Amino acid sequence: MAETFYLSLLAVDLSTLDGLADRWETIHREIKGLAKRVHDEVLSPLRDKGYWEGAAAPYAWKMIDDIERQLESATKVADAARRVVEDGVGDLKSAQKDLKDAARRAGEKGLHIRSDGTVSPDVIGNVCKVDLTDEEKKTIKAADLEISQILKRGVTADRNLAYSLMADVGLGQWFNSDPLLTDIDSTKKIGEAEYNALNLALQNKDPYPALSSDDPYSLGWDWVTGDGSRHREYYYGDEMTELIRSSESMEQLRLDTLEQWRATGQPQGSVAYSISESGKLGAFKKLITTDLPAIVTGDEDHLGEAFTGSYNLNYTVKGEDPDGSVVVEYTLKNNTSNESFLHYVGYYDWLEKFNREEGVFSSVDQKIVWTERIPAKEK
């Protein structure tokens, strides 16, 4: 099992980041003024004093001019990166110190902290108890809340640092000419589209994938006919992604995400939407009154969830702005199959026998991934 953020923050040597900040400072110091030297000592003599003439001269001047601009941009990026790292390491060190202190105090009370940083609800005084006093429950709850809030600070600092650095360096071929971030508390300047691109780049994927033309109707047709790939991936801006994002069910799932994040401080979690939450009768009523009309009319508020039925969203917190807005990457995995087509009768293992792997009515699985910012006061 992968090491949890709690264990990582307790054990990580943050002096590495101090060294990184020092290197950025050295780079900035060494290249500062270099752009002006290129202009004064190389470009101006060639262009203004007639040292180079002929058909190639304008091209050469342009190339040297580009070098000058890139050095100016690199100088700005180095300075911004140094400031961002210094700010980030300060926040991480503070969170690490507070986490170690909180863990020590919990240990002194005989509490058990799980590997993910949550406090066991029934262990105190190093004894597992069936019945706890009100005071013991209060002690455990207070320790759990303290650790979760410190973890939340640590996760925020870690993620904001990564995305602030990436945003300053930029994703283009050249250095970013306008690095906007000099601390890790200004991530509000990073737009949703940029977050999606940065997130894909950090996963070594194309930050700007081509938009898919798939919609629920074309996917349904491919399921019926057996045409096209049996595996589809969708990202920010794709119609399938935007239909899920705009669906009515997402309103509650965003609130659930915020609630879990604030309560636990855990960087990963999951939320779920169920069509049968109120039973089979409720699911059938939704089919008749909401889903089928949405499919017929193309109602974007309900078309996405009409296509998927019940679904689970895994989420990863990518950062938090000072106003409490949370940046979250969501991942939805859906399978269009004979089993899912019959989901209104309920979810039973025997329905899986109706699925086919190829040909007409063969399963088409989809993976939908996007990053969005949830306002602190999501309604």
Coordinates of C-alpha atoms in Angstrom, one line a residue:
M1 CA 0.0 0.0 0.0
A2 CA 1.3 3.5 -0.9
E3 CA 2.5 5.6 2.0
T4 CA -0.1 8.0 3.2
F5 CA 0.3 11.8 3.3
Y6 CA 0.2 11.6 7.1
L7 CA 3.2 9.3 7.3
S8 CA 5.0 11.2 4.5
L9 CA 4.7 14.6 6.2
L10 CA 5.9 13.1 9.5
A11 CA 9.0 11.7 7.9
V12 CA 9.9 13.9 5.0
D13 CA 13.2 15.9 5.1
L14 CA 12.2 19.4 4.1
S15 CA 15.8 20.6 4.0
T16 CA 15.7 19.5 0.4
L17 CA 13.3 22.3 -0.4
D18 CA 15.6 24.8 1.4
G19 CA 18.3 23.6 -1.0
L20 CA 16.0 24.0 -4.0
A21 CA 15.2 27.6 -3.0
D22 CA 18.9 28.3 -2.7
R23 CA 19.6 27.0 -6.1
W24 CA 16.8 29.1 -7.6
E25 CA 18.3 32.1 -5.9
T26 CA 21.7 31.3 -7.3
I27 CA 20.3 30.9 -10.8
H28 CA 18.5 34.2 -10.5
R29 CA 21.6 36.0 -9.4
E30 CA 23.8 34.5 -12.2
I31 CA 21.4 35.2 -15.1
K32 CA 20.1 38.6 -13.9
G33 CA 21.3 41.3 -16.3
L34 CA 22.4 38.7 -18.9
A35 CA 19.6 39.7 -21.2
K36 CA 20.9 43.3 -21.3
R37 CA 24.4 42.1 -22.0
V38 CA 23.1 40.1 -25.0
H39 CA 21.4 43.2 -26.2
D40 CA 24.3 45.6 -25.6
E41 CA 27.2 43.3 -26.6
V42 CA 25.7 41.2 -29.4
L43 CA 22.5 42.5 -30.8
S44 CA 23.2 46.2 -30.9
P45 CA 26.6 45.9 -32.7
L46 CA 25.1 43.6 -35.3
R47 CA 22.0 45.6 -36.0
D48 CA 23.0 49.2 -35.4
K49 CA 26.7 49.4 -36.4
G50 CA 26.6 47.5 -39.6
Y51 CA 28.8 44.6 -38.5
W52 CA 26.5 42.1 -40.3
E53 CA 24.6 42.8 -43.6
G54 CA 22.9 40.7 -46.2
A55 CA 19.9 38.5 -46.5
A56 CA 20.6 36.5 -43.3
A57 CA 21.1 39.5 -41.1
P58 CA 17.4 40.2 -40.2
Y59 CA 16.9 36.5 -39.3
A60 CA 20.0 36.5 -37.1
W61 CA 18.9 39.6 -35.3
K62 CA 15.5 38.1 -34.7
M63 CA 17.0 35.0 -33.3
I64 CA 19.3 36.9 -30.9
D65 CA 16.3 39.1 -30.0
D66 CA 14.4 36.0 -29.1
I67 CA 17.3 34.9 -26.9
E68 CA 17.3 38.2 -25.1
R69 CA 13.6 37.9 -24.4
Q70 CA 14.0 34.4 -23.2
L71 CA 16.7 35.4 -20.8
E72 CA 14.5 38.1 -19.4
S73 CA 11.6 35.6 -19.0
A74 CA 14.0 33.1 -17.4
T75 CA 15.1 35.7 -14.9
K76 CA 11.6 36.4 -13.9
V77 CA 10.7 32.7 -13.6
A78 CA 13.8 32.0 -11.4
D79 CA 12.9 34.9 -9.0
A80 CA 9.2 33.8 -8.8
A81 CA 10.1 30.2 -8.3
R82 CA 12.6 31.0 -5.5
R83 CA 9.9 33.0 -3.7
V84 CA 7.3 30.3 -4.2
V85 CA 9.5 27.6 -2.8
E86 CA 10.6 29.7 0.2
D87 CA 6.9 30.4 1.0
G88 CA 5.9 26.8 0.5
V89 CA 8.7 25.3 2.6
G90 CA 7.8 27.6 5.5
D91 CA 4.2 26.4 5.5
L92 CA 5.2 22.8 5.2
K93 CA 7.7 23.0 8.0
S94 CA 5.1 24.6 10.2
A95 CA 2.6 21.9 9.4
Q96 CA 5.2 19.2 10.0
K97 CA 6.2 20.5 13.4
D98 CA 2.6 20.9 14.5
L99 CA 1.7 17.4 13.3
K100 CA 4.6 15.8 15.2
D101 CA 3.6 17.7 18.4
A102 CA 0.0 16.6 18.0
A103 CA 1.0 13.0 17.4
R104 CA 3.2 13.1 20.5
R105 CA 0.4 14.5 22.6
A106 CA -2.0 11.9 21.3
G107 CA 0.5 9.2 22.1
E108 CA 0.9 10.5 25.7
K109 CA -2.8 10.0 26.1
G110 CA -2.6 6.4 24.8
L111 CA -4.5 7.2 21.6
H112 CA -3.9 5.2 18.5
I113 CA -3.3 7.1 15.2
R114 CA -3.9 5.0 12.1
S115 CA -1.6 5.2 9.1
D116 CA -3.8 7.7 7.3
G117 CA -3.8 10.1 10.3
T118 CA -7.2 9.3 11.7
V119 CA -7.5 8.6 15.4
S120 CA -9.0 5.3 16.4
P121 CA -12.4 5.9 18.0
D122 CA -12.2 3.3 20.7
V123 CA -8.6 3.3 22.0
I124 CA -7.5 5.4 24.9
G125 CA -4.9 4.8 27.5
N126 CA -3.5 2.2 25.1
V127 CA -6.6 0.1 25.8
C128 CA -9.4 -0.8 23.4
K129 CA -12.7 0.0 25.1
V130 CA -16.2 -1.0 24.3
D131 CA -17.8 1.8 26.4
L132 CA -16.1 5.2 26.6
T133 CA -16.9 8.0 29.0
D134 CA -18.1 11.3 27.6
E135 CA -14.7 12.8 28.6
E136 CA -12.8 10.0 26.8
K137 CA -14.9 10.5 23.6
K138 CA -14.3 14.2 23.8
T139 CA -10.5 13.6 24.1
I140 CA -10.5 11.3 21.1
K141 CA -12.6 13.7 19.0
A142 CA -10.4 16.7 19.9
A143 CA -7.2 14.8 18.9
D144 CA -8.8 13.6 15.6
L145 CA -9.9 17.1 14.7
E146 CA -6.5 18.7 15.5
I147 CA -4.7 16.2 13.4
S148 CA -7.1 16.5 10.5
Q149 CA -6.8 20.3 10.5
I150 CA -3.0 20.1 10.5
L151 CA -3.1 17.5 7.6
K152 CA -5.4 19.9 5.7
R153 CA -2.8 22.6 6.0
G154 CA 0.0 20.3 4.9
V155 CA -1.9 19.0 1.9
T156 CA -2.8 22.5 0.9
A157 CA 0.8 23.7 1.1
D158 CA 2.1 20.7 -0.8
R159 CA -0.4 21.0 -3.6
N160 CA -0.4 24.7 -3.9
L161 CA 3.4 24.7 -4.0
A162 CA 3.5 22.2 -6.9
Y163 CA 0.9 24.0 -9.0
S164 CA 2.3 27.5 -8.3
L165 CA 5.7 26.3 -9.5
M166 CA 4.2 24.7 -12.6
A167 CA 2.2 27.8 -13.4
D168 CA 5.2 30.1 -13.1
V169 CA 7.4 27.9 -15.3
G170 CA 4.6 27.5 -17.8
L171 CA 3.7 24.7 -20.2
G172 CA 4.8 26.4 -23.4
Q173 CA 8.0 25.9 -25.4
W174 CA 9.6 28.9 -23.9
F175 CA 9.9 30.3 -20.4
N176 CA 6.8 32.0 -19.1
S177 CA 7.1 35.7 -19.8
D178 CA 4.6 36.6 -17.1
P179 CA 5.0 34.4 -14.0
L180 CA 2.2 35.7 -11.7
L181 CA 2.8 33.8 -8.5
T182 CA 5.4 34.7 -5.9
D183 CA 3.8 32.7 -3.0
I184 CA 1.6 29.7 -2.6
D185 CA -1.4 31.7 -1.4
S186 CA -2.3 33.3 -4.8
T187 CA -3.6 30.2 -6.6
K188 CA -6.8 32.0 -7.3
K189 CA -4.9 33.4 -10.3
I190 CA -4.8 29.9 -11.8
G191 CA -7.9 29.3 -13.9
E192 CA -9.8 26.0 -14.1
A193 CA -8.6 25.4 -17.7
E194 CA -5.0 26.0 -16.6
Y195 CA -5.4 23.7 -13.6
N196 CA -6.6 20.9 -15.9
A197 CA -3.6 21.4 -18.2
L198 CA -1.1 21.5 -15.4
N199 CA -2.6 18.5 -13.8
L200 CA -2.3 16.5 -17.0
A201 CA 1.3 17.7 -17.5
L202 CA 2.2 16.6 -13.9
Q203 CA 0.9 13.1 -14.9
N204 CA 3.1 13.1 -18.0
K205 CA 0.1 13.4 -20.3
D206 CA -0.7 15.8 -23.1
P207 CA -1.8 19.0 -21.3
Y208 CA -4.1 20.0 -24.2
P209 CA -5.7 16.8 -25.5
A210 CA -7.9 17.0 -28.6
L211 CA -11.6 17.5 -27.7
S212 CA -13.8 14.4 -28.2
S213 CA -17.0 14.6 -30.3
D214 CA -18.7 11.8 -28.3
D215 CA -22.0 12.5 -26.6
P216 CA -24.5 10.1 -24.9
Y217 CA -26.3 9.5 -28.2
S218 CA -23.2 8.5 -30.2
L219 CA -22.0 6.4 -27.3
G220 CA -25.3 4.6 -27.1
W221 CA -25.2 4.0 -30.8
D222 CA -21.6 2.6 -30.6
W223 CA -22.8 0.3 -27.8
V224 CA -25.7 -1.0 -29.9
T225 CA -23.6 -1.5 -33.1
G226 CA -20.3 -2.5 -31.6
D227 CA -18.5 0.3 -33.5
G228 CA -15.5 2.2 -32.2
S229 CA -13.1 1.7 -29.3
R230 CA -14.4 -0.2 -26.3
H231 CA -12.5 2.2 -24.0
R232 CA -13.0 6.0 -24.1
E233 CA -11.3 8.7 -22.0
Y234 CA -12.7 12.2 -21.6
Y235 CA -11.2 15.4 -20.1
Y236 CA -12.1 19.0 -19.3
G237 CA -14.0 20.5 -22.2
D238 CA -15.3 17.3 -23.7
E239 CA -19.1 17.1 -24.0
M240 CA -19.3 14.0 -21.9
T241 CA -17.3 15.6 -19.1
E242 CA -19.3 18.9 -19.2
L243 CA -22.6 17.0 -19.1
I244 CA -21.6 15.3 -15.8
R245 CA -20.2 18.6 -14.5
S246 CA -23.4 20.4 -15.2
S247 CA -25.7 17.7 -14.0
E248 CA -28.0 18.4 -11.0
S249 CA -26.5 15.5 -9.0
M250 CA -23.1 17.2 -9.0
E251 CA -24.5 20.0 -6.8
Q252 CA -24.7 17.7 -3.8
L253 CA -21.5 15.8 -4.6
R254 CA -19.6 19.1 -4.5
L255 CA -21.0 19.8 -1.1
D256 CA -20.1 16.3 0.0
T257 CA -16.6 16.7 -1.2
L258 CA -16.2 20.0 0.7
E259 CA -17.6 18.4 3.9
Q260 CA -15.3 15.4 3.7
W261 CA -12.2 17.6 3.0
R262 CA -12.9 19.9 5.9
A263 CA -13.7 17.1 8.3
T264 CA -10.8 14.8 7.5
G265 CA -8.0 16.8 5.8
Q266 CA -7.4 13.7 3.6
P267 CA -6.2 14.4 0.1
Q268 CA -8.2 11.6 -1.5
G269 CA -11.8 10.4 -1.1
S270 CA -15.0 9.4 -2.9
V271 CA -18.6 10.6 -3.2
A272 CA -21.5 8.9 -4.8
Y273 CA -24.8 9.5 -6.5
S274 CA -27.4 6.8 -6.4
I275 CA -30.6 6.6 -8.4
S276 CA -32.1 4.0 -6.0
E277 CA -31.4 5.9 -2.8
S278 CA -35.1 5.9 -2.1
G279 CA -35.7 2.3 -3.4
K280 CA -36.6 0.7 -6.6
L281 CA -39.9 2.6 -6.8
G282 CA -38.0 5.9 -6.5
A283 CA -35.5 4.7 -9.3
F284 CA -38.4 3.8 -11.6
K285 CA -40.1 7.2 -10.9
K286 CA -36.8 9.0 -11.8
L287 CA -36.6 7.0 -15.0
I288 CA -40.1 8.0 -16.1
T289 CA -40.2 11.6 -14.8
T290 CA -36.6 12.7 -15.3
D291 CA -34.2 10.4 -17.2
L292 CA -36.3 9.5 -20.2
P293 CA -37.5 13.1 -20.7
A294 CA -33.9 14.3 -20.5
I295 CA -32.8 11.8 -23.2
V296 CA -35.6 12.9 -25.4
T297 CA -35.2 16.6 -24.9
G298 CA -31.4 16.8 -24.4
D299 CA -31.8 18.4 -21.0
E300 CA -28.2 19.1 -19.9
D301 CA -29.1 19.3 -16.2
H302 CA -30.1 15.6 -16.2
L303 CA -28.7 14.0 -19.5
G304 CA -25.3 13.1 -18.0
E305 CA -26.7 11.3 -15.0
A306 CA -29.5 9.7 -17.2
F307 CA -26.7 8.2 -19.2
T308 CA -24.6 6.9 -16.4
G309 CA -27.2 6.0 -13.8
S310 CA -25.7 5.7 -10.3
Y311 CA -22.1 6.7 -10.2
N312 CA -19.1 7.1 -7.9
L313 CA -16.6 9.9 -8.1
N314 CA -13.1 9.5 -6.7
Y315 CA -11.5 12.9 -5.9
T316 CA -8.1 14.2 -5.2
V317 CA -7.6 17.6 -3.6
K318 CA -5.2 19.7 -5.7
G319 CA -5.1 22.8 -3.6
E320 CA -7.1 25.3 -1.6
D321 CA -7.3 29.1 -2.1
P322 CA -7.2 31.4 0.9
D323 CA -11.0 32.1 0.6
G324 CA -11.6 28.4 1.2
S325 CA -12.3 27.4 -2.4
V326 CA -11.0 23.9 -3.1
V327 CA -9.4 22.7 -6.3
V328 CA -10.4 19.1 -6.9
E329 CA -9.7 16.5 -9.6
Y330 CA -12.6 14.1 -10.1
T331 CA -12.5 10.7 -11.8
L332 CA -15.6 8.9 -12.9
K333 CA -15.5 5.4 -14.4
N334 CA -18.7 4.3 -16.2
N335 CA -19.5 1.2 -18.2
T336 CA -22.2 1.2 -20.9
S337 CA -23.3 -2.4 -21.0
N338 CA -26.3 -4.6 -21.0
E339 CA -26.0 -4.8 -17.3
S340 CA -26.1 -1.0 -16.9
F341 CA -29.0 -0.8 -19.3
L342 CA -31.0 -2.9 -16.9
H343 CA -29.9 -0.9 -13.8
Y344 CA -33.4 0.2 -13.0
V345 CA -34.4 -3.2 -11.9
G346 CA -31.6 -3.0 -9.3
Y347 CA -27.9 -3.9 -9.1
Y348 CA -27.5 -7.7 -9.0
D349 CA -24.5 -9.9 -9.8
W350 CA -26.5 -12.0 -12.2
L351 CA -27.1 -9.1 -14.5
E352 CA -23.4 -9.2 -15.4
K353 CA -24.1 -12.4 -17.4
F354 CA -25.9 -10.3 -20.0
N355 CA -22.7 -8.4 -20.9
R356 CA -20.8 -8.9 -24.1
E357 CA -17.1 -8.1 -24.7
E358 CA -17.3 -7.6 -28.5
G359 CA -19.8 -7.1 -31.3
V360 CA -23.2 -5.6 -31.1
F361 CA -24.4 -4.6 -27.6
S362 CA -20.8 -5.0 -26.3
S363 CA -19.7 -3.0 -23.3
V364 CA -18.1 0.4 -23.7
D365 CA -16.2 1.7 -20.7
Q366 CA -15.5 5.3 -20.1
K367 CA -13.1 7.2 -17.9
I368 CA -14.0 10.9 -17.2
V369 CA -11.3 13.1 -15.6
W370 CA -11.5 16.8 -14.9
T371 CA -10.3 19.4 -12.4
E372 CA -12.5 22.1 -11.1
R373 CA -12.6 24.8 -8.4
I374 CA -15.4 24.4 -5.8
P375 CA -16.3 27.8 -4.2
A376 CA -16.2 27.8 -0.4
K377 CA -19.8 28.6 -0.3
E378 CA -21.1 26.2 -2.9
K379 CA -24.9 26.3 -3.0

